Amino acid sequence: MEQVEIFKALSNKTRLQLLEWLKDPEANFPEQKEYGYAHGVCVGQLQVKAGLTQSTISEYLSVLQRAGFVESTRVGQWTYYKRNEETFRILSQLITDSL
Amino acid sequence: MEQVEIFKALSNKTRLQLLEWLKDPEANFPEQKEYGYAHGVCVGQLQVKAGLTQSTISEYLSVLQRAGFVESTRVGQWTYYKRNEETFRILSQLITDSL
DNA sequence: AATTTATATCGGTTTTTCCCGATATGCCGA
DNA sequence: TCGGCATATCGGGAAAAACCGATATAAATT
């Protein structure tokens, strides 16, 4: 992934918001409590909270995934997304080291 | 400055290139040796090296300045730009702390 | 097999970004 | 004060991004 693509992924308010929400699924998505948070949060919950259409959120999650900020797990008919903290650490390091 | 604006400033190949060149003015802009590097590199040098028009580079430097990545100094008819390392440190910190 | 539910993908409209040429501004030397 | 040089700003065309609604796919339910 190109550096510039990484930053593009972060250049959108909604996408930043999704990443922030995913920092604390329990607090931000209590509706999902009965299903657990092991693999993160499913697309539908994120979509409702963001208030944009399903297609848009799906696309945004895909952008974040291509940049490495989230990973997805398919469970039955649901796709769960959770943060990949490693990528954030690497990015932080990249900024101090090579930017 | 909004977080998203910071990342937008970094979402362009040429702007990232400018920041990289400014890390080592002596190595990347030997033509400017006789004028010194105290205040960084002047717009014209950056423009020639980038191979885009003067207006584009001027605009890009302005974007980087608004985001805090560079600062400018006017000396006679020249405007010199240099990196503001503090901003990079803050951004790196922001990513580990709040992103 | 048919229906429902969750997500992904596709095609299109609007907004934003990229990058240009032309022009304005500001500083300098003749 | 004029002409020239460096930079900034302005207006615009082309490309990309931000969304949307419609449709496709895939799994679960009947």
CSV table of C-alpha atoms (C1' of nucleotides) in Angstrom, one decimal:
chain,number,residue,atom,x,y,z
A,1,MET,CA,0.0,0.0,0.0
A,2,GLU,CA,1.3,3.4,-1.0
A,3,GLN,CA,1.8,6.0,1.7
A,4,VAL,CA,-0.5,8.3,0.0
A,5,GLU,CA,-3.3,5.7,-0.1
A,6,ILE,CA,-2.9,5.3,3.7
A,7,PHE,CA,-3.5,9.0,4.2
A,8,LYS,CA,-6.4,9.1,1.8
A,9,ALA,CA,-8.1,6.4,3.8
A,10,LEU,CA,-7.9,8.8,6.8
A,11,SER,CA,-9.0,11.8,4.8
A,12,ASN,CA,-12.7,11.5,5.5
A,13,LYS,CA,-14.7,12.4,8.6
A,14,THR,CA,-17.0,9.4,8.5
A,15,ARG,CA,-14.1,6.9,8.1
A,16,LEU,CA,-12.3,8.5,11.0
A,17,GLN,CA,-15.5,8.2,13.0
A,18,LEU,CA,-15.8,4.5,12.2
A,19,LEU,CA,-12.3,3.9,13.4
A,20,GLU,CA,-13.0,5.8,16.6
A,21,TRP,CA,-16.2,3.9,17.3
A,22,LEU,CA,-14.4,0.6,16.8
A,23,LYS,CA,-12.0,1.5,19.6
A,24,ASP,CA,-14.7,0.6,22.1
A,25,PRO,CA,-17.4,-1.6,20.6
A,26,GLU,CA,-19.0,-2.4,24.0
A,27,ALA,CA,-19.6,1.2,24.8
A,28,ASN,CA,-20.6,2.3,21.3
A,29,PHE,CA,-22.6,-0.7,20.1
A,30,PRO,CA,-24.5,-2.1,23.2
A,31,GLU,CA,-27.2,-3.5,20.8
A,32,GLN,CA,-24.7,-6.1,19.7
A,33,LYS,CA,-24.0,-7.3,23.2
A,34,GLU,CA,-25.8,-10.6,22.9
A,35,TYR,CA,-23.8,-11.5,19.8
A,36,GLY,CA,-20.4,-10.6,21.4
A,37,TYR,CA,-17.6,-8.4,20.2
A,38,ALA,CA,-15.0,-11.1,19.5
A,39,HIS,CA,-14.7,-10.1,15.8
A,40,GLY,CA,-15.7,-6.5,16.2
A,41,VAL,CA,-18.8,-4.9,15.0
A,42,CYS,CA,-21.0,-5.9,12.0
A,43,VAL,CA,-21.6,-3.6,9.1
A,44,GLY,CA,-25.3,-3.0,9.9
A,45,GLN,CA,-24.6,-1.5,13.3
A,46,LEU,CA,-21.9,0.8,11.9
A,47,GLN,CA,-24.2,1.8,9.1
A,48,VAL,CA,-27.1,2.8,11.4
A,49,LYS,CA,-24.8,4.7,13.7
A,50,ALA,CA,-23.1,6.6,10.8
A,51,GLY,CA,-26.4,7.5,9.3
A,52,LEU,CA,-25.2,6.9,5.7
A,53,THR,CA,-26.4,4.2,3.3
A,54,GLN,CA,-25.4,0.6,3.6
A,55,SER,CA,-23.5,0.8,0.3
A,56,THR,CA,-21.5,3.8,1.4
A,57,ILE,CA,-20.5,2.3,4.7
A,58,SER,CA,-19.6,-1.0,3.1
A,59,GLU,CA,-17.4,0.8,0.6
A,60,TYR,CA,-15.7,2.9,3.4
A,61,LEU,CA,-14.9,-0.2,5.4
A,62,SER,CA,-13.4,-1.7,2.3
A,63,VAL,CA,-11.2,1.4,1.9
A,64,LEU,CA,-10.1,1.1,5.6
A,65,GLN,CA,-9.4,-2.5,5.1
A,66,ARG,CA,-7.3,-2.0,2.0
A,67,ALA,CA,-5.2,0.5,4.0
A,68,GLY,CA,-4.9,-2.1,6.8
A,69,PHE,CA,-6.7,-0.2,9.5
A,70,VAL,CA,-9.4,-2.9,10.0
A,71,GLU,CA,-9.9,-6.5,9.3
A,72,SER,CA,-13.1,-8.4,8.6
A,73,THR,CA,-14.4,-11.7,9.6
A,74,ARG,CA,-17.4,-13.4,8.0
A,75,VAL,CA,-19.7,-15.2,10.4
A,76,GLY,CA,-22.8,-16.5,8.8
A,77,GLN,CA,-24.5,-13.7,7.0
A,78,TRP,CA,-22.7,-11.0,9.0
A,79,THR,CA,-19.4,-9.4,8.3
A,80,TYR,CA,-17.6,-8.1,11.4
A,81,TYR,CA,-15.0,-5.4,11.3
A,82,LYS,CA,-12.4,-4.7,14.0
A,83,ARG,CA,-9.4,-2.5,14.2
A,84,ASN,CA,-5.9,-3.7,13.4
A,85,GLU,CA,-3.9,-1.8,16.1
A,86,GLU,CA,-0.6,-2.9,14.6
A,87,THR,CA,-1.2,-0.7,11.5
A,88,PHE,CA,-1.7,2.3,13.7
A,89,ARG,CA,1.5,1.6,15.5
A,90,ILE,CA,3.3,1.2,12.2
A,91,LEU,CA,1.9,4.4,10.8
A,92,SER,CA,2.9,6.3,13.9
A,93,GLN,CA,6.4,4.9,13.6
A,94,LEU,CA,6.5,5.7,9.8
A,95,ILE,CA,5.7,9.3,10.6
A,96,THR,CA,8.5,9.7,13.0
A,97,ASP,CA,11.0,7.7,11.0
A,98,SER,CA,10.3,8.5,7.3
A,99,LEU,CA,7.9,11.3,6.9
B,1,MET,CA,-7.0,22.4,12.2
B,2,GLU,CA,-9.3,19.4,11.9
B,3,GLN,CA,-7.7,16.0,12.0
B,4,VAL,CA,-9.2,15.2,8.6
B,5,GLU,CA,-7.6,18.3,7.1
B,6,ILE,CA,-4.2,17.2,8.4
B,7,PHE,CA,-4.6,13.9,6.6
B,8,LYS,CA,-5.9,15.5,3.4
B,9,ALA,CA,-2.7,17.6,3.3
B,10,LEU,CA,-0.7,14.3,3.2
B,11,SER,CA,-3.0,12.7,0.6
B,12,ASN,CA,-1.0,13.8,-2.4
B,13,LYS,CA,2.1,12.3,-3.8
B,14,THR,CA,3.7,15.7,-4.8
B,15,ARG,CA,3.1,17.2,-1.3
B,16,LEU,CA,4.7,14.1,0.3
B,17,GLN,CA,7.6,14.5,-2.0
B,18,LEU,CA,8.0,18.2,-1.1
B,19,LEU,CA,8.1,17.3,2.6
B,20,GLU,CA,10.7,14.6,1.9
B,21,TRP,CA,12.9,16.9,-0.1
B,22,LEU,CA,12.8,19.5,2.7
B,23,LYS,CA,14.2,16.9,5.1
B,24,ASP,CA,17.6,17.5,3.5
B,25,PRO,CA,17.9,20.8,1.6
B,26,GLU,CA,21.7,20.6,1.3
B,27,ALA,CA,21.5,17.3,-0.5
B,28,ASN,CA,18.4,18.0,-2.6
B,29,PHE,CA,19.0,21.6,-3.5
B,30,PRO,CA,22.7,22.2,-4.0
B,31,GLU,CA,21.8,25.0,-6.4
B,32,GLN,CA,20.8,27.1,-3.4
B,33,LYS,CA,24.1,26.6,-1.5
B,34,GLU,CA,25.3,30.1,-2.0
B,35,TYR,CA,22.1,31.5,-0.4
B,36,GLY,CA,22.2,29.2,2.5
B,37,TYR,CA,19.5,27.0,4.0
B,38,ALA,CA,18.8,28.9,7.2
B,39,HIS,CA,15.1,29.4,6.3
B,40,GLY,CA,14.7,26.3,4.1
B,41,VAL,CA,14.2,26.2,0.4
B,42,CYS,CA,12.6,28.8,-1.8
B,43,VAL,CA,9.5,28.1,-3.9
B,44,GLY,CA,11.3,28.3,-7.2
B,45,GLN,CA,13.7,25.5,-6.4
B,46,LEU,CA,10.9,23.3,-5.2
B,47,GLN,CA,8.9,24.1,-8.3
B,48,VAL,CA,11.6,23.2,-10.8
B,49,LYS,CA,12.4,19.9,-8.9
B,50,ALA,CA,8.7,18.9,-8.7
B,51,GLY,CA,8.1,19.6,-12.4
B,52,LEU,CA,4.7,21.2,-11.9
B,53,THR,CA,3.7,24.8,-12.4
B,54,GLN,CA,4.6,27.6,-10.1
B,55,SER,CA,1.0,28.2,-9.1
B,56,THR,CA,0.5,24.5,-8.2
B,57,ILE,CA,3.5,24.3,-6.0
B,58,SER,CA,2.7,27.6,-4.3
B,59,GLU,CA,-0.8,26.3,-3.6
B,60,TYR,CA,0.6,23.0,-2.3
B,61,LEU,CA,3.0,24.7,0.1
B,62,SER,CA,0.2,26.7,1.3
B,63,VAL,CA,-1.8,23.6,2.1
B,64,LEU,CA,1.1,22.1,3.9
B,65,GLN,CA,1.6,25.3,5.9
B,66,ARG,CA,-2.1,25.5,6.9
B,67,ALA,CA,-1.7,21.9,8.2
B,68,GLY,CA,1.4,23.0,10.1
B,69,PHE,CA,3.9,20.8,8.3
B,70,VAL,CA,6.0,23.7,7.0
B,71,GLU,CA,6.6,27.3,7.9
B,72,SER,CA,7.6,30.1,5.6
B,73,THR,CA,9.9,33.1,5.8
B,74,ARG,CA,9.9,35.9,3.3
B,75,VAL,CA,13.4,37.3,2.5
B,76,GLY,CA,13.3,40.0,-0.2
B,77,GLN,CA,11.5,38.6,-3.1
B,78,TRP,CA,11.9,35.0,-2.1
B,79,THR,CA,9.8,32.9,0.2
B,80,TYR,CA,11.6,30.1,1.9
B,81,TYR,CA,9.8,27.0,3.3
B,82,LYS,CA,11.1,24.7,5.9
B,83,ARG,CA,9.7,21.8,7.8
B,84,ASN,CA,8.2,22.1,11.2
B,85,GLU,CA,9.3,18.9,12.9
B,86,GLU,CA,7.2,19.6,15.9
B,87,THR,CA,4.0,19.0,13.9
B,88,PHE,CA,5.3,15.6,12.8
B,89,ARG,CA,6.0,14.6,16.3
B,90,ILE,CA,2.5,15.7,17.4
B,91,LEU,CA,0.9,13.8,14.6
B,92,SER,CA,2.7,10.7,15.4
B,93,GLN,CA,1.6,11.1,19.0
B,94,LEU,CA,-1.9,11.8,18.0
B,95,ILE,CA,-2.1,8.5,16.0
B,96,THR,CA,-0.9,6.4,19.0
B,97,ASP,CA,-3.0,8.3,21.5
B,98,SER,CA,-6.3,9.2,19.8
B,99,LEU,CA,-6.7,7.6,16.4
C,1,DA,C1',-37.1,-24.3,-3.8
C,2,DA,C1',-38.7,-19.8,-2.3
C,3,DT,C1',-38.1,-15.9,1.0
C,4,DT,C1',-35.7,-13.2,4.0
C,5,DT,C1',-31.6,-10.9,5.8
C,6,DA,C1',-26.8,-9.0,5.6
C,7,DT,C1',-23.4,-7.4,2.8
C,8,DA,C1',-21.0,-6.4,-1.6
C,9,DT,C1',-20.9,-4.4,-6.0
C,10,DC,C1',-22.4,-1.4,-9.9
C,11,DG,C1',-23.9,2.9,-12.3
C,12,DG,C1',-24.7,7.5,-11.7
C,13,DT,C1',-24.9,12.5,-9.8
C,14,DT,C1',-22.8,16.0,-7.1
C,15,DT,C1',-18.8,17.8,-4.8
C,16,DT,C1',-14.0,18.1,-4.2
C,17,DT,C1',-9.2,17.8,-5.6
C,18,DC,C1',-5.6,18.3,-9.0
C,19,DC,C1',-3.3,21.0,-11.8
C,20,DC,C1',-3.1,24.5,-15.3
C,21,DG,C1',-2.7,29.4,-17.5
C,22,DA,C1',-3.5,34.2,-16.6
C,23,DT,C1',-3.2,37.8,-13.7
C,24,DA,C1',-2.2,40.3,-9.3
C,25,DT,C1',1.0,41.7,-5.7
C,26,DG,C1',5.3,42.8,-3.7
C,27,DC,C1',10.2,43.5,-3.8
C,28,DC,C1',14.2,45.0,-6.0
C,29,DG,C1',17.5,47.4,-9.2
C,30,DA,C1',18.2,50.8,-13.0
D,1,DT,C1',9.1,55.5,-11.2
D,2,DC,C1',9.5,51.8,-14.3
D,3,DG,C1',10.7,47.0,-15.6
D,4,DG,C1',11.8,42.6,-14.1
D,5,DC,C1',11.7,38.7,-11.0
D,6,DA,C1',9.5,35.6,-7.3
D,7,DT,C1',5.5,34.4,-5.3
D,8,DA,C1',0.4,34.4,-4.5
D,9,DT,C1',-4.2,34.3,-6.0
D,10,DC,C1',-8.0,33.5,-9.3
D,11,DG,C1',-10.9,31.0,-12.7
D,12,DG,C1',-11.5,26.9,-14.9
D,13,DG,C1',-11.3,22.0,-17.1
D,14,DA,C1',-10.4,17.2,-16.1
D,15,DA,C1',-10.1,13.6,-12.8
D,16,DA,C1',-11.2,11.6,-8.4
D,17,DA,C1',-14.0,11.1,-4.2
D,18,DA,C1',-18.4,11.1,-1.8
D,19,DC,C1',-22.3,9.7,-1.6
D,20,DC,C1',-26.8,7.5,-3.4
D,21,DG,C1',-30.3,3.8,-5.2
D,22,DA,C1',-30.7,-0.4,-7.5
D,23,DT,C1',-29.1,-4.9,-8.1
D,24,DA,C1',-26.2,-9.0,-7.1
D,25,DT,C1',-24.5,-12.5,-4.0
D,26,DA,C1',-24.5,-15.5,-0.1
D,27,DA,C1',-26.1,-17.5,4.0
D,28,DA,C1',-30.1,-18.7,7.1
D,29,DT,C1',-35.1,-19.8,7.4
D,30,DT,C1',-39.2,-21.8,6.0
